[in-house]
Amino acid sequence: MYFTFFIGPAGSGKTTLTHALADWIQNASKEISVACVNLDPGVRWLPYDPDVDVRDYVDYDKIMADYNLGPNGALVAATDMIVTHLNEIRDEIRDTRADYVFVDTPGQIELFSFRVAGPRIAKGLGGKKSAICFLFDPVLASEPTGFISTLLLSSAVEYRFFLPHFNLLAKSDMLTEPKVDEIVEWSEDFYKLSEAIEEKTEGMEREKTLNMARVLNEMGNISSLIPVSSKAVLGLDNLYAELQRTFAGGEDFETED
Ligand SMILES: Nc1nc2c(ncn2[C@@H]2O[C@H](COP(=O)(O)OP(=O)(O)OP(=O)(O)O)[C@@H](O)[C@H]2O)c(=O)[nH]1
Ligand SMILES: [Mg+2]
């Protein structure tokens, strides 16, 4: 049983991708089973029926009323409270006996990644048999400065979890093909990235962006971006192949705990 956590800024497409990739895998192979887990206590509507739903354990509206919290404070409390139900949630997930478990994380990235609870939940559920997929917003990533700031955020998440980490260019159908190729090239060729920064920025912004890009490059934080689109069903095969390579050396595998 291998866990993939979908993490990214609010609205970056985590929920849609969790469902789209699960669907794609199940259509591609009858032998592989996938369970979807909703870990967002505040979500009102989901485009899929999760196999395990944190809302069965943590009641966001009740927390808001009981503790007199506003919507954000209640979300923070609700996400932290997931930890107290970790064993039950893990047992429910184990009972699915799925090969892959796709975990849709809460909308606001800081709730899962920048509080104590997130890494504890990831460790408690999947341990080392886990990976992170970090979603880049396509519009923000289209400019070199937005690309670098998203990379910084992704790197901060990587340092919170220390798990195999994939950077995805989400909603790639919103960009032209040449633009997708250009952004992917920035992630693979540091010279091209530096060139784009020099071309699009000036003064202090250029200096700081170039310095930041150099640091990220030296730290090994610029990995090849995987373009995906849940809407147009693009790149899901590549993403699945990467997950397979990480978890099972490129082979499909027998079900195991
Ligand atoms: N064009 C396009 N739109 C998409 C894609 N994936 C998701 N969307 C849209 O983007 C919006 C946000 O998608 P969600 O999947 O809810 O994003 P999320 O990251 O789970 O959002 P929160 O949990 O609220 O932070 C919705 O309107 C989706 O229909 C995609 O591949 N292409
Ligand atoms: Mg969501």
Short mmCIF file of C-alpha atoms and ligand atoms in Angstrom, two decimals:
data_model
loop_
_atom_site.label_atom_id
_atom_site.label_comp_id
_atom_site.label_asym_id
_atom_site.label_seq_id
_atom_site.Cartn_x
_atom_site.Cartn_y
_atom_site.Cartn_z
CA MET A 1 0.00 0.00 0.00
CA TYR A 2 1.63 3.23 -1.21
CA PHE A 3 0.51 6.73 -0.33
CA THR A 4 0.62 9.85 -2.52
CA PHE A 5 -0.25 13.18 -0.94
CA PHE A 6 -1.46 15.91 -3.31
CA ILE A 7 -0.34 19.28 -1.97
CA GLY A 8 -0.51 22.74 -3.50
CA PRO A 9 -1.85 26.25 -3.11
CA ALA A 10 -5.61 26.81 -2.73
CA GLY A 11 -7.46 26.04 -5.94
CA SER A 12 -4.43 24.52 -7.69
CA GLY A 13 -6.41 21.40 -8.64
CA LYS A 14 -5.57 18.88 -5.91
CA THR A 15 -9.08 17.47 -5.52
CA THR A 16 -9.71 17.16 -9.25
CA LEU A 17 -6.34 15.48 -9.83
CA THR A 18 -6.78 12.99 -6.97
CA HIS A 19 -9.95 11.80 -8.63
CA ALA A 20 -8.71 12.04 -12.25
CA LEU A 21 -5.53 10.04 -11.63
CA ALA A 22 -7.40 7.38 -9.65
CA ASP A 23 -9.90 7.06 -12.49
CA TRP A 24 -7.18 6.95 -15.13
CA ILE A 25 -5.27 4.16 -13.35
CA GLN A 26 -8.38 2.10 -12.79
CA ASN A 27 -9.36 2.42 -16.45
CA ALA A 28 -5.83 1.52 -17.56
CA SER A 29 -5.56 -1.59 -15.40
CA LYS A 30 -8.20 -3.68 -13.68
CA GLU A 31 -5.46 -5.24 -11.55
CA ILE A 32 -4.41 -2.09 -9.73
CA SER A 33 -6.69 -0.72 -7.05
CA VAL A 34 -6.71 2.86 -5.83
CA ALA A 35 -8.35 4.32 -2.72
CA CYS A 36 -9.06 8.05 -2.47
CA VAL A 37 -8.89 9.74 0.90
CA ASN A 38 -10.35 13.16 1.60
CA LEU A 39 -8.26 14.86 4.27
CA ASP A 40 -9.94 18.27 3.92
CA PRO A 41 -12.33 18.72 6.88
CA GLY A 42 -13.78 21.94 5.44
CA VAL A 43 -14.71 20.80 1.95
CA ARG A 44 -18.44 21.11 1.11
CA TRP A 45 -18.59 19.19 -2.12
CA LEU A 46 -16.31 16.66 -3.79
CA PRO A 47 -16.40 15.55 -7.44
CA TYR A 48 -15.83 11.95 -6.24
CA ASP A 49 -17.00 9.66 -3.50
CA PRO A 50 -13.97 9.20 -1.23
CA ASP A 51 -13.22 5.72 0.13
CA VAL A 52 -12.17 7.32 3.40
CA ASP A 53 -13.39 10.75 4.46
CA VAL A 54 -11.93 12.75 7.33
CA ARG A 55 -15.29 14.52 7.69
CA ASP A 56 -16.58 11.27 9.26
CA TYR A 57 -14.12 11.88 12.12
CA VAL A 58 -13.88 15.66 12.42
CA ASP A 59 -16.93 17.96 12.28
CA TYR A 60 -15.82 21.38 11.02
CA ASP A 61 -19.15 23.16 11.70
CA LYS A 62 -19.39 21.75 15.22
CA ILE A 63 -15.81 22.82 15.99
CA MET A 64 -16.64 26.33 14.80
CA ALA A 65 -19.73 26.47 17.04
CA ASP A 66 -18.26 24.69 20.10
CA TYR A 67 -15.09 26.76 20.26
CA ASN A 68 -16.49 30.06 18.91
CA LEU A 69 -14.00 30.03 16.06
CA GLY A 70 -14.08 31.81 12.75
CA PRO A 71 -13.87 29.82 9.49
CA ASN A 72 -10.04 29.83 9.35
CA GLY A 73 -9.48 29.15 13.04
CA ALA A 74 -11.94 26.25 12.84
CA LEU A 75 -10.08 24.82 9.84
CA VAL A 76 -6.78 24.98 11.71
CA ALA A 77 -8.34 23.25 14.75
CA ALA A 78 -10.11 20.65 12.57
CA THR A 79 -6.92 19.78 10.68
CA ASP A 80 -4.92 19.51 13.92
CA MET A 81 -7.64 17.23 15.36
CA ILE A 82 -7.12 14.71 12.55
CA VAL A 83 -4.05 13.52 14.50
CA THR A 84 -6.24 12.28 17.36
CA HIS A 85 -8.10 9.99 14.92
CA LEU A 86 -5.04 8.78 13.05
CA ASN A 87 -5.25 5.14 14.12
CA GLU A 88 -8.91 4.82 13.15
CA ILE A 89 -8.31 6.55 9.81
CA ARG A 90 -5.29 4.32 9.12
CA ASP A 91 -7.32 1.19 9.93
CA GLU A 92 -10.11 2.29 7.60
CA ILE A 93 -7.59 2.91 4.82
CA ARG A 94 -5.90 -0.47 5.43
CA ASP A 95 -9.28 -2.19 5.15
CA THR A 96 -9.56 -0.99 1.55
CA ARG A 97 -6.48 -3.16 0.71
CA ALA A 98 -5.75 -0.76 -2.15
CA ASP A 99 -2.40 -0.75 -3.94
CA TYR A 100 -2.31 3.03 -4.14
CA VAL A 101 -3.81 5.51 -1.71
CA PHE A 102 -4.29 9.04 -3.05
CA VAL A 103 -4.68 11.65 -0.36
CA ASP A 104 -6.39 14.94 -1.16
CA THR A 105 -5.03 17.48 1.34
CA PRO A 106 -6.81 20.58 2.75
CA GLY A 107 -7.31 23.59 0.48
CA GLN A 108 -5.00 26.02 2.25
CA ILE A 109 -1.47 24.70 1.98
CA GLU A 110 -0.34 25.96 5.39
CA LEU A 111 -2.93 23.81 7.19
CA PHE A 112 -1.25 20.60 6.13
CA SER A 113 2.32 21.62 5.39
CA PHE A 114 3.22 24.35 7.83
CA ARG A 115 1.75 23.07 11.04
CA VAL A 116 2.98 20.18 13.18
CA ALA A 117 0.05 17.95 12.22
CA GLY A 118 0.78 17.48 8.47
CA PRO A 119 4.07 15.55 8.63
CA ARG A 120 2.72 13.57 11.61
CA ILE A 121 -0.33 12.57 9.60
CA ALA A 122 1.81 11.62 6.57
CA LYS A 123 4.15 9.59 8.76
CA GLY A 124 1.29 7.97 10.65
CA LEU A 125 -0.57 6.93 7.51
CA GLY A 126 2.03 5.95 4.94
CA GLY A 127 5.39 6.19 6.72
CA LYS A 128 8.19 5.84 4.21
CA LYS A 129 5.89 4.34 1.59
CA SER A 130 4.74 7.83 0.70
CA ALA A 131 5.37 10.48 -1.91
CA ILE A 132 4.33 14.08 -2.40
CA CYS A 133 2.92 15.59 -5.58
CA PHE A 134 3.20 19.37 -5.45
CA LEU A 135 0.96 21.28 -7.87
CA PHE A 136 2.24 24.44 -9.62
CA ASP A 137 -0.40 26.97 -10.64
CA PRO A 138 -0.04 27.31 -14.44
CA VAL A 139 -0.58 31.07 -14.62
CA LEU A 140 1.84 31.88 -11.81
CA ALA A 141 4.45 29.50 -13.22
CA SER A 142 4.28 31.21 -16.63
CA GLU A 143 6.58 34.06 -15.51
CA PRO A 144 10.10 33.30 -14.28
CA THR A 145 9.53 35.17 -10.97
CA GLY A 146 6.27 33.26 -10.33
CA PHE A 147 8.02 30.03 -11.30
CA ILE A 148 10.79 30.69 -8.75
CA SER A 149 8.37 31.67 -5.96
CA THR A 150 6.31 28.51 -6.56
CA LEU A 151 9.53 26.50 -6.53
CA LEU A 152 10.41 28.10 -3.19
CA LEU A 153 7.04 27.08 -1.77
CA SER A 154 7.45 23.57 -3.14
CA SER A 155 10.95 23.35 -1.63
CA ALA A 156 9.60 24.50 1.74
CA VAL A 157 7.07 21.65 1.57
CA GLU A 158 9.82 19.22 0.57
CA TYR A 159 11.79 20.21 3.68
CA ARG A 160 8.76 19.61 5.89
CA PHE A 161 8.16 16.04 4.74
CA PHE A 162 11.46 14.68 3.37
CA LEU A 163 9.65 12.24 1.09
CA PRO A 164 10.01 11.57 -2.66
CA HIS A 165 8.73 14.81 -4.14
CA PHE A 166 7.30 15.50 -7.61
CA ASN A 167 6.59 18.94 -9.02
CA LEU A 168 3.58 19.02 -11.35
CA LEU A 169 2.55 21.75 -13.75
CA ALA A 170 -1.17 21.51 -12.99
CA LYS A 171 -4.02 22.48 -15.37
CA SER A 172 -1.56 22.47 -18.26
CA ASP A 173 -4.52 22.64 -20.69
CA MET A 174 -4.76 26.33 -19.73
CA LEU A 175 -1.42 27.03 -21.43
CA THR A 176 -0.32 26.72 -25.06
CA GLU A 177 1.95 23.80 -25.89
CA PRO A 178 5.00 26.03 -26.54
CA LYS A 179 4.45 27.70 -23.15
CA VAL A 180 4.27 24.32 -21.39
CA ASP A 181 7.50 23.28 -23.17
CA GLU A 182 9.19 26.53 -22.14
CA ILE A 183 8.28 26.13 -18.44
CA VAL A 184 9.39 22.48 -18.46
CA GLU A 185 12.67 23.60 -20.06
CA TRP A 186 13.22 26.08 -17.18
CA SER A 187 12.96 23.15 -14.78
CA GLU A 188 15.45 21.04 -16.76
CA ASP A 189 18.00 23.54 -18.05
CA PHE A 190 19.32 26.07 -15.54
CA TYR A 191 20.87 28.14 -18.33
CA LYS A 192 17.42 28.63 -19.94
CA LEU A 193 15.92 29.59 -16.58
CA SER A 194 18.65 32.18 -15.92
CA GLU A 195 18.21 33.54 -19.44
CA ALA A 196 14.42 33.93 -18.92
CA ILE A 197 14.95 35.68 -15.57
CA GLU A 198 17.45 38.09 -17.15
CA GLU A 199 15.11 38.81 -20.01
CA LYS A 200 11.96 39.40 -17.92
CA THR A 201 13.29 41.22 -14.84
CA GLU A 202 15.59 44.09 -14.00
CA GLY A 203 17.42 45.76 -11.11
CA MET A 204 16.99 44.34 -7.62
CA GLU A 205 14.23 41.95 -8.73
CA ARG A 206 16.59 40.39 -11.29
CA GLU A 207 19.44 40.08 -8.80
CA LYS A 208 17.30 38.50 -6.08
CA THR A 209 15.51 36.14 -8.46
CA LEU A 210 18.80 34.97 -10.00
CA ASN A 211 20.33 34.44 -6.55
CA MET A 212 17.29 32.48 -5.40
CA ALA A 213 17.35 30.37 -8.56
CA ARG A 214 21.05 29.60 -7.99
CA VAL A 215 20.43 28.53 -4.40
CA LEU A 216 17.52 26.26 -5.41
CA ASN A 217 19.62 24.77 -8.18
CA GLU A 218 22.60 24.13 -5.90
CA MET A 219 20.33 22.52 -3.30
CA GLY A 220 19.01 20.15 -5.98
CA ASN A 221 15.47 21.50 -5.63
CA ILE A 222 14.75 22.06 -9.32
CA SER A 223 13.39 18.77 -10.60
CA SER A 224 11.81 18.16 -13.97
CA LEU A 225 8.26 19.54 -13.95
CA ILE A 226 5.58 17.03 -15.00
CA PRO A 227 2.75 18.74 -16.95
CA VAL A 228 -0.67 17.31 -16.13
CA SER A 229 -4.25 18.20 -16.91
CA SER A 230 -7.15 16.54 -15.14
CA LYS A 231 -9.64 18.22 -17.49
CA ALA A 232 -7.93 17.24 -20.76
CA VAL A 233 -6.54 13.98 -19.29
CA LEU A 234 -2.96 14.87 -20.21
CA GLY A 235 0.26 13.67 -18.58
CA LEU A 236 -1.46 11.29 -16.18
CA ASP A 237 0.39 8.37 -17.78
CA ASN A 238 3.74 10.10 -17.13
CA LEU A 239 2.80 10.87 -13.55
CA TYR A 240 1.70 7.28 -12.94
CA ALA A 241 4.97 6.01 -14.46
CA GLU A 242 6.95 8.25 -12.07
CA LEU A 243 4.99 6.97 -9.07
CA GLN A 244 5.49 3.39 -10.22
CA ARG A 245 9.23 3.96 -10.59
CA THR A 246 9.42 5.40 -7.09
CA PHE A 247 7.32 2.81 -5.33
CA ALA A 248 7.86 -0.38 -7.24
CA GLY A 249 10.91 0.07 -9.44
CA GLY A 250 8.73 0.53 -12.51
CA GLU A 251 6.80 -2.70 -12.12
CA ASP A 252 3.23 -3.17 -11.04
CA PHE A 253 3.20 -4.95 -7.74
CA GLU A 254 1.36 -7.36 -5.51
CA THR A 255 -0.94 -5.96 -2.86
CA GLU A 256 0.82 -5.70 0.48
CA ASP A 257 0.56 -3.74 3.71
N1 LIG B 1 -8.69 23.97 -16.89
C1 LIG B 1 -8.54 23.15 -15.85
N2 LIG B 1 -9.20 23.40 -14.69
C2 LIG B 1 -9.02 22.56 -13.67
C3 LIG B 1 -8.16 21.42 -13.75
N3 LIG B 1 -8.17 20.80 -12.55
C4 LIG B 1 -8.99 21.51 -11.76
N4 LIG B 1 -9.51 22.57 -12.41
C5 LIG B 1 -10.46 23.56 -11.87
O1 LIG B 1 -9.80 24.35 -10.88
C6 LIG B 1 -10.71 24.64 -9.82
C7 LIG B 1 -10.11 24.15 -8.50
O2 LIG B 1 -9.99 22.74 -8.56
P1 LIG B 1 -9.90 21.84 -7.27
O3 LIG B 1 -9.58 20.46 -7.72
O4 LIG B 1 -11.09 22.02 -6.40
O5 LIG B 1 -8.61 22.49 -6.56
P2 LIG B 1 -8.10 22.26 -5.08
O6 LIG B 1 -6.63 22.51 -5.08
O7 LIG B 1 -8.58 20.96 -4.56
O8 LIG B 1 -8.88 23.45 -4.34
P3 LIG B 1 -9.03 23.69 -2.76
O9 LIG B 1 -9.07 22.34 -2.10
O10 LIG B 1 -10.32 24.47 -2.62
O11 LIG B 1 -7.82 24.49 -2.40
C8 LIG B 1 -12.04 23.97 -10.18
O12 LIG B 1 -12.86 24.93 -10.79
C9 LIG B 1 -11.63 22.89 -11.18
O13 LIG B 1 -12.67 22.59 -12.08
C10 LIG B 1 -7.50 21.17 -15.00
O14 LIG B 1 -6.74 20.21 -15.20
N5 LIG B 1 -7.74 22.08 -16.00
MG MG B 2 -9.58 20.53 -2.74
#
